[in-house]
Coordinates of C-alpha atoms and ligand atoms in Angstrom, one line a residue:
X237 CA 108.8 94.1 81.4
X238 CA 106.2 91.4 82.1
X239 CA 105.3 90.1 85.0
X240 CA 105.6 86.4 85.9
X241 CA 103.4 84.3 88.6
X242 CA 103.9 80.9 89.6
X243 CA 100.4 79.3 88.9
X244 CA 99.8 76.7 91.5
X245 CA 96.9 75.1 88.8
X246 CA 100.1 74.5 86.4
X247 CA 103.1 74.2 88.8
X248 CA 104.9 76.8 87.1
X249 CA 106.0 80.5 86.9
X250 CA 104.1 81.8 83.8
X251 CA 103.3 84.9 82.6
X252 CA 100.5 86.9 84.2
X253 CA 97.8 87.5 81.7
X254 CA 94.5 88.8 82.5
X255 CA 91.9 88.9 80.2
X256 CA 91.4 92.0 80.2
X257 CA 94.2 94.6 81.5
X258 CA 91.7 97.1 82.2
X259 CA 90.1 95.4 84.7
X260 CA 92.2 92.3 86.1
X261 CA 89.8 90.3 88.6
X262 CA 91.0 89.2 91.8
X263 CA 89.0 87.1 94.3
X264 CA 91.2 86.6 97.8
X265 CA 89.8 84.0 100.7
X266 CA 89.1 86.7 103.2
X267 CA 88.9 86.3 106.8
X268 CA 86.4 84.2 109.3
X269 CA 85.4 87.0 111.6
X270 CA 84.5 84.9 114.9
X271 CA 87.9 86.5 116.2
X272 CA 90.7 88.3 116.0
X273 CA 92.8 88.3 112.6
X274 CA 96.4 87.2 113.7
X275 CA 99.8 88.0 112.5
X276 CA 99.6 84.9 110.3
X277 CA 96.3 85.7 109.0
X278 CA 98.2 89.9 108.0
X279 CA 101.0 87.8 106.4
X280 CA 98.5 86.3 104.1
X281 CA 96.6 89.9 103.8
X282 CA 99.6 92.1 103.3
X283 CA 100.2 89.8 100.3
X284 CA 97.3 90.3 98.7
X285 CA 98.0 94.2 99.4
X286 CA 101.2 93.6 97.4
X287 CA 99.4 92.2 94.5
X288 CA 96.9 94.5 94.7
X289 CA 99.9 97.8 94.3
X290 CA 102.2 95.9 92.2
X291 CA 99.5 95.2 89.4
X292 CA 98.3 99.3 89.8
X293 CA 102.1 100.1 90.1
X294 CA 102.4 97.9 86.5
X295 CA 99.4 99.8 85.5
X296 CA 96.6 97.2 85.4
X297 CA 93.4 98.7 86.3
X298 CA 92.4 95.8 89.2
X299 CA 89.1 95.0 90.9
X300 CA 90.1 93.1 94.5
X301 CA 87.6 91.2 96.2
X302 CA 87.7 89.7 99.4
X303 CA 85.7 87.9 101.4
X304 CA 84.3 87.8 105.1
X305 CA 83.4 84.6 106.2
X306 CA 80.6 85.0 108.8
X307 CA 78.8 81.9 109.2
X308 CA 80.5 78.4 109.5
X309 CA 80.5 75.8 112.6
X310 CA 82.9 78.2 114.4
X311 CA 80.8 81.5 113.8
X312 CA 77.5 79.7 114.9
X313 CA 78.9 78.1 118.1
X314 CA 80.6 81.6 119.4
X315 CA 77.6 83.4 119.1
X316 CA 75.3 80.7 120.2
X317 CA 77.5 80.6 123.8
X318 CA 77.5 84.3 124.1
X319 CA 73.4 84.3 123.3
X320 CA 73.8 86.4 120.2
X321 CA 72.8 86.3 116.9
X322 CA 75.5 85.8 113.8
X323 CA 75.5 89.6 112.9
X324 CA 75.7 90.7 116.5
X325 CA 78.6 88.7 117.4
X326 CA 80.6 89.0 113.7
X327 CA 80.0 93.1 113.3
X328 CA 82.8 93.6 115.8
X329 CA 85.2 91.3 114.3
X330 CA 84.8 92.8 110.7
X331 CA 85.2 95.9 112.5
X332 CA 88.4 94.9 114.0
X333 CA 89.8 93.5 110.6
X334 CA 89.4 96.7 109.1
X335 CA 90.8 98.6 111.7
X336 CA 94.3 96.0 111.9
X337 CA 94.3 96.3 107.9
X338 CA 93.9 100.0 107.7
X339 CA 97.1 100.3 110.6
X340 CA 99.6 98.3 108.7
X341 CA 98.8 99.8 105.5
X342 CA 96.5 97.5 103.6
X343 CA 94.3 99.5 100.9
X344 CA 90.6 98.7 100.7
X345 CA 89.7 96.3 98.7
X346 CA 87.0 96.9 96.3
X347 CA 84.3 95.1 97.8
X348 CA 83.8 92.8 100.7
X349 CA 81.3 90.2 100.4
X350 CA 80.0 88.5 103.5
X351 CA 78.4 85.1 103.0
X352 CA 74.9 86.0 104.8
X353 CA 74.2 88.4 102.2
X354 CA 74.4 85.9 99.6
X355 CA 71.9 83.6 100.3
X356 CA 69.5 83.6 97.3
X357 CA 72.3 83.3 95.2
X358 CA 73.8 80.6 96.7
X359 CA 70.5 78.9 96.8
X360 CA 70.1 79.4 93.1
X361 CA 73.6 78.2 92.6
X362 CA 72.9 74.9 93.9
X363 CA 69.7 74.5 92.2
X364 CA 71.7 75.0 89.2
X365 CA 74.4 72.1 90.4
X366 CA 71.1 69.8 90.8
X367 CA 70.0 70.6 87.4
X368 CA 73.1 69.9 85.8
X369 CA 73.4 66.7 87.7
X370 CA 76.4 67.9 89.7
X371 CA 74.5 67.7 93.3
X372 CA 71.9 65.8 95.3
X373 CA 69.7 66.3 98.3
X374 CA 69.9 63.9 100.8
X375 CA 66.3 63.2 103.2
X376 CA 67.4 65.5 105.8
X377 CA 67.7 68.1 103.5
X378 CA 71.3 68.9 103.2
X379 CA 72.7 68.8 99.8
X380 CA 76.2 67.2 98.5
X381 CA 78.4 68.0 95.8
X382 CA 78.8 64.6 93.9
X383 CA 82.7 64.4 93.0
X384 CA 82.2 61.5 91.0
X385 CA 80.2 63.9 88.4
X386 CA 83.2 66.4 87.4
X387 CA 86.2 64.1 86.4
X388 CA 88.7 67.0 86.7
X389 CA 88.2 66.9 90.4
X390 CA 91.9 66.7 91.9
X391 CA 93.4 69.2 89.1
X392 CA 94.6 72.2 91.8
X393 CA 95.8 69.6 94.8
X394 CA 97.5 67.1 91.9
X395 CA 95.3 64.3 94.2
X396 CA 93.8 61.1 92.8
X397 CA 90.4 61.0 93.5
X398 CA 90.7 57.7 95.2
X399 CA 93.4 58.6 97.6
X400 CA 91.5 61.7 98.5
X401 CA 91.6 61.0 102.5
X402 CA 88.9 63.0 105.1
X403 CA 91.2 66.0 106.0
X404 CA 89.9 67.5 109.5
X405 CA 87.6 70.2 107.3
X406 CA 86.1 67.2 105.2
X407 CA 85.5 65.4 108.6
X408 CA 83.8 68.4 110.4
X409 CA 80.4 67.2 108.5
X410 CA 78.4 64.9 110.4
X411 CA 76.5 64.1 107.6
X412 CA 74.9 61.2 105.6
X413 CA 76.3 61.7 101.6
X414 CA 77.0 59.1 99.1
X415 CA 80.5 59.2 99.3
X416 CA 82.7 59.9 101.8
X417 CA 84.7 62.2 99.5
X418 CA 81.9 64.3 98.4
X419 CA 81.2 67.4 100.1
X420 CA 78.0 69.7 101.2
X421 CA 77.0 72.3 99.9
X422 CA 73.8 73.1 101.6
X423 CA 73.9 72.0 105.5
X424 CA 70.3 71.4 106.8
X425 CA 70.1 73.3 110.2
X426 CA 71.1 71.7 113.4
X427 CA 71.4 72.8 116.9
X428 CA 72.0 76.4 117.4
X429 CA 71.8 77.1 113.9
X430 CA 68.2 78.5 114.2
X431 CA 68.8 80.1 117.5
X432 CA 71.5 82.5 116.0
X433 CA 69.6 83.3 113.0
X434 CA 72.0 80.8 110.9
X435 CA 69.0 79.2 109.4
X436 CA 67.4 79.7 106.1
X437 CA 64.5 78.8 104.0
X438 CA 64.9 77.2 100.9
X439 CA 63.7 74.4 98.2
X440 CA 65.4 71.9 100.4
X441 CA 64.2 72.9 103.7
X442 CA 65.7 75.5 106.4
X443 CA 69.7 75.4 106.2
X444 CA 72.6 77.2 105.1
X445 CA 75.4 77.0 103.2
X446 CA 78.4 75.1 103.1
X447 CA 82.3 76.7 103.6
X448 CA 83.0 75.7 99.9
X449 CA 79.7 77.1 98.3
X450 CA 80.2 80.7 99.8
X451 CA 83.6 81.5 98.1
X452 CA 82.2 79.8 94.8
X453 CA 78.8 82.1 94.9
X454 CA 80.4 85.8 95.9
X455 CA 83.0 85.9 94.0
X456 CA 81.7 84.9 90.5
X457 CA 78.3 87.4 91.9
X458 CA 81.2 90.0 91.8
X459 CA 83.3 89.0 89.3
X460 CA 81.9 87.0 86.8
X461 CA 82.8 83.0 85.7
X462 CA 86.0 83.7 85.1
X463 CA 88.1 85.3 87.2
X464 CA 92.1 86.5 86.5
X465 CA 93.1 86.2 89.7
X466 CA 92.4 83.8 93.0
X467 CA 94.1 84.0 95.9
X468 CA 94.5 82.5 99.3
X469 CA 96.7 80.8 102.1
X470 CA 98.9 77.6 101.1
X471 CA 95.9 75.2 104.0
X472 CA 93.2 76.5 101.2
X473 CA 94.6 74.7 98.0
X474 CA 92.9 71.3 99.4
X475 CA 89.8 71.2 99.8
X476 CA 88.6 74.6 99.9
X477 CA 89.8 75.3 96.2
X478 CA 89.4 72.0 94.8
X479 CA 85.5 72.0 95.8
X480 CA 85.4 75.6 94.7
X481 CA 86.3 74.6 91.3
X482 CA 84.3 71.8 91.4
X483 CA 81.2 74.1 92.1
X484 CA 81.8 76.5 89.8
X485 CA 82.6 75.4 87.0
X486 CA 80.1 72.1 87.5
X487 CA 77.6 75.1 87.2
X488 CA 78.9 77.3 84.5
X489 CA 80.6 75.1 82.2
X490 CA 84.0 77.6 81.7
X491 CA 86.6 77.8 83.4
X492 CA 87.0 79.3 86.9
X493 CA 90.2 80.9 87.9
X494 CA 92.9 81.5 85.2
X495 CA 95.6 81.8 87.8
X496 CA 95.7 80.4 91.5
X497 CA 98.5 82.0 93.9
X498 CA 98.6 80.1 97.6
X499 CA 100.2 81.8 100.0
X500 CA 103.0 80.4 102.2
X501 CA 102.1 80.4 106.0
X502 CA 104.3 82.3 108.6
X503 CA 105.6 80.8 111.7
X504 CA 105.9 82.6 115.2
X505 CA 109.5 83.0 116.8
X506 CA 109.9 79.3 114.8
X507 CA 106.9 77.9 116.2
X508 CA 103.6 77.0 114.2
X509 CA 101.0 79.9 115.5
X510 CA 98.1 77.7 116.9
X511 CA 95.5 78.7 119.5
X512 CA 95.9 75.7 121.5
X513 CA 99.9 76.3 122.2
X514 CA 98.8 79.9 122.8
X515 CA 100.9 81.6 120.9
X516 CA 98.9 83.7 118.8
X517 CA 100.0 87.4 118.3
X518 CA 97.8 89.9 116.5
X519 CA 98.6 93.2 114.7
X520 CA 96.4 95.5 118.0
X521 CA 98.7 93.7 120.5
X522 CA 102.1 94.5 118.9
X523 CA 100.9 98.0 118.1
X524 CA 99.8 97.9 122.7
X525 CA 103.6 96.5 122.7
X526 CA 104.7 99.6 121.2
X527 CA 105.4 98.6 117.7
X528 CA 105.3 100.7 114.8
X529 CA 102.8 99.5 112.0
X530 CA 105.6 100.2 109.1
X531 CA 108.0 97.9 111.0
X532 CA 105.3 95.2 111.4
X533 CA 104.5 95.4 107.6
X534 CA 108.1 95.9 106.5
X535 CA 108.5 92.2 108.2
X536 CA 105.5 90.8 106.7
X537 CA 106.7 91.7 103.4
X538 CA 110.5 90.7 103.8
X539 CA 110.1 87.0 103.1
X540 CA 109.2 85.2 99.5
X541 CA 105.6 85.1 99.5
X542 CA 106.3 80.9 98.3
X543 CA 109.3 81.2 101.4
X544 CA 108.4 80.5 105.0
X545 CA 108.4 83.4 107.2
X546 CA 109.6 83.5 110.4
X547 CA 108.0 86.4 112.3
X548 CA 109.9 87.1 115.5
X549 CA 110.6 89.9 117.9
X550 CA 114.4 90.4 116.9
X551 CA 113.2 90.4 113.0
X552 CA 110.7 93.4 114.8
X553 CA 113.6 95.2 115.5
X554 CA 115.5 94.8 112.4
X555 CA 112.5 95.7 110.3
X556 CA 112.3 99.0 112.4
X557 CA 116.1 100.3 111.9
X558 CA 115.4 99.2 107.6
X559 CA 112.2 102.0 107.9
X560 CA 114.0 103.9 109.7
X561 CA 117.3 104.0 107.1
X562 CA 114.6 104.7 104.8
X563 CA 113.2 107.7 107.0
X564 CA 116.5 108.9 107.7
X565 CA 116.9 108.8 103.8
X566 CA 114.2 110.8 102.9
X567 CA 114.8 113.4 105.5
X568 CA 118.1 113.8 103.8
X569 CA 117.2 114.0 100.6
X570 CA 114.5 116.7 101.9
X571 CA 116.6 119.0 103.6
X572 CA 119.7 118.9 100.6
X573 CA 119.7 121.9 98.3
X574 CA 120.6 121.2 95.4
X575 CA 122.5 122.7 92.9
X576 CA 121.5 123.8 89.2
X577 CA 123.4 121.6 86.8
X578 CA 122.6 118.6 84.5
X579 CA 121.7 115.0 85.9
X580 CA 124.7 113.2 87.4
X581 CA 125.3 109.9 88.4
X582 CA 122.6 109.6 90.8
X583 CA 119.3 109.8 88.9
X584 CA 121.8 106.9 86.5
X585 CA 121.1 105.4 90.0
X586 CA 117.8 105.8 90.4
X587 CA 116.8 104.6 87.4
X588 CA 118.9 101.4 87.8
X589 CA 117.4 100.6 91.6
X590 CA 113.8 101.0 89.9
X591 CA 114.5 98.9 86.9
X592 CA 116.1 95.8 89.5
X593 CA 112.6 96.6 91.9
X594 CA 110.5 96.4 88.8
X595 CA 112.6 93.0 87.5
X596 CA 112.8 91.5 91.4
X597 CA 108.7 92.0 91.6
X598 CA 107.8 91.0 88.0
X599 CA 109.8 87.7 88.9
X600 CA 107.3 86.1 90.7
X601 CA 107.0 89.2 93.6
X602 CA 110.9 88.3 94.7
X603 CA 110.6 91.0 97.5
X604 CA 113.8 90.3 99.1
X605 CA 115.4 91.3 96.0
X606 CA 113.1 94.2 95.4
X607 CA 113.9 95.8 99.2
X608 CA 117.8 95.4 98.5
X609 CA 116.9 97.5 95.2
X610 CA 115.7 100.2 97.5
X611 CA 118.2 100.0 100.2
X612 CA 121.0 99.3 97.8
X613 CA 119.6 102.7 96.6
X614 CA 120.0 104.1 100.1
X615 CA 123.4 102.8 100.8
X616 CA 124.8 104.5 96.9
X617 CA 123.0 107.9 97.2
X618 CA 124.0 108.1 100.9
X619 CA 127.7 107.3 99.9
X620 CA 126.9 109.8 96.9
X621 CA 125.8 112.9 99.0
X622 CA 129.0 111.9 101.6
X623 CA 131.5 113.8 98.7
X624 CA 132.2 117.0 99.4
X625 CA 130.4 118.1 95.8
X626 CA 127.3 119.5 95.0
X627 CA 124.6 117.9 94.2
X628 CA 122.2 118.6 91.1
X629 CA 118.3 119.2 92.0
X630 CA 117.8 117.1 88.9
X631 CA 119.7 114.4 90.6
X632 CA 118.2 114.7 94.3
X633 CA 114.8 114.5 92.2
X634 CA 115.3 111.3 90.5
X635 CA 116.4 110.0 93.5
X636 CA 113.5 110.9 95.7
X637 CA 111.0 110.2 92.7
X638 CA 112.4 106.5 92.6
X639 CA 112.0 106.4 96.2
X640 CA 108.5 107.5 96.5
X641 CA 107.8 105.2 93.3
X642 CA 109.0 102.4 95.1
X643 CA 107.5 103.3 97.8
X644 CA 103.8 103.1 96.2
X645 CA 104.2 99.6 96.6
X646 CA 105.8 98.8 99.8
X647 CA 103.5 101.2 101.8
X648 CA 106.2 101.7 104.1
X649 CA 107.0 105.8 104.4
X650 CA 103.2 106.2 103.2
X651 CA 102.4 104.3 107.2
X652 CA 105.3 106.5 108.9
X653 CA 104.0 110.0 107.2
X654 CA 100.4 109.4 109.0
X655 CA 102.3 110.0 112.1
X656 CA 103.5 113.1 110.8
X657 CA 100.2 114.4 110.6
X658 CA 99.2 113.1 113.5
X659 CA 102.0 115.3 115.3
X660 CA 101.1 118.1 113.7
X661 CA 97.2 117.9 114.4
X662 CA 98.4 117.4 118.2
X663 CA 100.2 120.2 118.4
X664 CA 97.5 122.3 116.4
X665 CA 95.0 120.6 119.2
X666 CA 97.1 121.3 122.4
X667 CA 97.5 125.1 121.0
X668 CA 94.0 125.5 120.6
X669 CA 93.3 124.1 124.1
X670 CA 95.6 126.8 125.6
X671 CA 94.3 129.5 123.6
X672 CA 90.2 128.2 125.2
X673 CA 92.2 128.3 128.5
X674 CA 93.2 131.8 128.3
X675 CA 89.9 132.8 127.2
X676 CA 88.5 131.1 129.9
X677 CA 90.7 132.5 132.5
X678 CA 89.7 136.2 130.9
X679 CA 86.2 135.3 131.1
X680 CA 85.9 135.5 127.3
X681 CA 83.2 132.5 127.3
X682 CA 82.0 133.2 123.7
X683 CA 86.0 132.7 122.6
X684 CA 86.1 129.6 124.9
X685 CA 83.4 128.2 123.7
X686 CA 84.1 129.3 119.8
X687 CA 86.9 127.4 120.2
X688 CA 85.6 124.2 121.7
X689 CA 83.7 124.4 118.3
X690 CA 86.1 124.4 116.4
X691 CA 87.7 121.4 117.9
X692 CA 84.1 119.5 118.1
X693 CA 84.0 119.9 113.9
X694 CA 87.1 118.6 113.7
X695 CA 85.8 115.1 115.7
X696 CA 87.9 116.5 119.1
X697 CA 85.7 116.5 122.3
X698 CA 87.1 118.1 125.1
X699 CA 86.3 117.0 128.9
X700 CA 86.8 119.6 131.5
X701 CA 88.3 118.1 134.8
X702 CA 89.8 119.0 137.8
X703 CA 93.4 118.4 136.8
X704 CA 92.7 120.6 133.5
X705 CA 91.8 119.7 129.8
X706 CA 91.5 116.4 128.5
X707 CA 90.8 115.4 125.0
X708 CA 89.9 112.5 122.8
X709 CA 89.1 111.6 119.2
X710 CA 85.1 111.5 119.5
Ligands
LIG1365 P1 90.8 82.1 108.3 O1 90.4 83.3 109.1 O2 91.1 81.0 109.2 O3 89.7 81.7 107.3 O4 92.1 82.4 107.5 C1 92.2 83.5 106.7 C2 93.4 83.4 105.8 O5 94.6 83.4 106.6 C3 93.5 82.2 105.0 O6 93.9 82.5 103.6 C4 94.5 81.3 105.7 O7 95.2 80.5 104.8 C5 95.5 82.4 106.2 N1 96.3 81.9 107.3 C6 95.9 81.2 108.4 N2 97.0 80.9 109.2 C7 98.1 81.5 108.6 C8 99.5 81.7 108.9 N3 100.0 81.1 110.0 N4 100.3 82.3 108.0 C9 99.8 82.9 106.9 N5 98.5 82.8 106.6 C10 97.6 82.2 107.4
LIG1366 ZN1 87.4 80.9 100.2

């Protein structure tokens, strides 16, 4: 079966061909790390999580990169008011990303450029834009992208160049250009720009680089001119994409991006998420509220990635009963003995639920139809193991082998089962703490201490206090 993508370059579901299977190339706009990710930003994330386990699960070999963003006008102003420099006051938000990824299941991604590290190339990239007649400096030594130079500006957004209007990211530049419309690449450096360490040398004088530039630059350093795969939220397709076509292929002269995917934003509790009305969530303060990570993902997935989702408490709850039909599921099939005997009419199941999940995903990632696969699996195999008969351990295995196969993708059991092992490591903890209790109480200090050993190589430190034994990851 082949899988189809809607190409947002051509406006139409096409076939997804890389050029080469082996290694598909995937650039996704990554965060700005000046703050917290919200559950908006994990909507857009988890999606590129899907696409990065669908293509494996198809068996493309992929290389993912995304992108942090760590210097732009909101970067630079943060850690100018809190008097630190850009990589003191970012570290902690790339931190943070990776921590809120890693909890709702989100694989690493193969690399994760940050603009600051780029800066030679980027400096070299425009060079090469000026050479080729693409760019010019202006006296105060920023440097614009001239529009007027590559006539297939407007291709992604379908705009006509003339009606191209300032959009609030076009009108964030306060500089002199030639034409409204065109945009900078290199930004000379003004106000705290120095102060934070945002500043650069280069031919054109101390700066740094523009929004646009930094996608353009890391992800052809990492993947080459022409990459398979680009990806980001639905607000990126104008200007952000536009001008990073414009850049790179004004400097390379092929084509950029074979196939462009924008992502649908999600709304909170039907409400656009915005910082001003002050309803931003993020993925740390629904885990604080209690919620599990599998139930936060398993919403996040549940809508059309081209659909609107509407993220909201009730859907919470929904999303945790569907994990937990799937849990329930599982345990069952676990804990049935099956009989010898030949294949019945449930592994005829399984195979039918995997062949609609690979047929709902290859159709443009149609999740909603690929979780009613699974749980339409659930609800026949449930009704299945209800009869009084038998059943084979040929059958029960082709049932839980489509379910853990299924499962590769949607991440959702794999995020439950690290609780598993956290149980068990808490109870082998709490045991070994009693046992160094004992000892202690027989003034066996050599055991008491063997054992606080053995818990410090395993990362637990212990802290003695009056009202007994406390522990903590260290
Ligand atoms: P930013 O950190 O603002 O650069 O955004 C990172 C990514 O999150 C971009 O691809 C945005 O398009 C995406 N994004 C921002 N808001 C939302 C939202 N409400 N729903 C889904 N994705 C979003
Ligand atoms: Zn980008």
């Amino acid at each position: 079966m082949t899988l189809r993508l809607y190409n947002s370059l051509t406006r139409s579901v096409e076939e997804f061909r890389p050029a080469d299977a082996a290694e598909v190339r995937i650039y996704g706009c990554g965060p700005t790390i000046y703050d917290f990710a919200h559950i908006g930003n994990f909507r857009t994330f988890v999606t590129y999580d899907l696409v990065h386990r669908y293509l494996e699960w198809k068996g493309f070999g992929v290389r993912f990169v995304v992108n942090y963003t760590d210097v732009d006008d909101k970067t630079i102003d943060r850690a100018a008011e809190r008097g630190l420099t850009l990589d003191e006051f970012t570290q902690p938000f790339a931190d943070a990303f990776e921590a809120d990824a890693d909890a709702i299941g989100i694989r690493s991604f193969d690399a994760t450029p940050r603009a600051t590290r780029y800066i030679d190339e980027m400096i070299r990239f425009v060079e090469r834009l000026v050479t080729r007649g693409h760019a010019y400096a202006m006296d105060d030594g920023s440097v614009y992208f001239d529009i007027s130079s590559f006539a297939a500006y407007g291709k992604l957004s379908g705009l006509d160049l003339d009606s191209v209007q300032s959009t609030a990211r076009v009108a964030d530049d306060e500089y002199e250009k030639q034409d409204a419309r065109d945009f900078a690449l290199w930004k000379s450096a003004k106000g705290a720009d120095a102060d934070v360490g945002a500043a650069w040398e280069s031919p054109w004088g101390p700066g740094r680089p523009g929004w646009h530039l930094e996608c353009s630059v890391m992800s052809m350093s990492e993947l080459g001119d022409t990459l398979d795969l680009h990806l980001g939220g639905e607000d990126l397709r104008f200007p952000h994409h536009e001008d990073e076509i414009a850049q790179s292929e004004g400097a390379s002269g092929v084509a950029f991006v074979r196939h462009w995917m924008h992502l649908k934003h999600l709304v909170l509790e039907g409400q656009k998420m915005s910082k001003s009305l002050g309803n931003t969530l993020t993925v740390r303060g629904l885990l604080d509220e209690g919620r599990h990570p599998a139930a936060i993902r398993h919403q996040l997935l549940s809508a059309h990635y081209r659909s609107e989702l509407n993220f909201t408490r009730v859907g919470l709850d929904q999303s945790a009963s569907a994990v937990g039909r799937l849990v329930d599921f599982r345990a069952r099939l676990d804990r049935t003995s099956g009989s010898p005997g030949p294949s019945g009419p449930l592994t005829a199941k399984a195979a039918a639920a995997l062949e609609a999940f690979e047929r709902a995903l290859d159709d443009d990632l149609n999740m909603p139809e690929a979780l009613s696969a699974v749980f339409g699996l659930v609800r026949e195999a449930n009704v299945e193991l209800d009869r009084e008969e038998e059943t084979s351990t040929a059958d029960l295995e082709a049932v839980l082998g489509a379910v853990r196969s299924m499962d590769s993708v949607l991440g959702l059991l794999e995020l439950v089962d690290r609780d598993r092992v956290d149980d068990a490591e808490e109870a082998w903890i709490e045991e070994r703490i009693a046992a160094r209790d004992a000892a202690r109480a027989g003034r066996d200090f050599v055991t008491a201490d063997r054992i606080r050993d053995e818990l410090a190589e395993a990362g637990i430190v212990l802290e003695d206090t009056a009202d007994g034994t406390h522990w903590k990851r260290g």
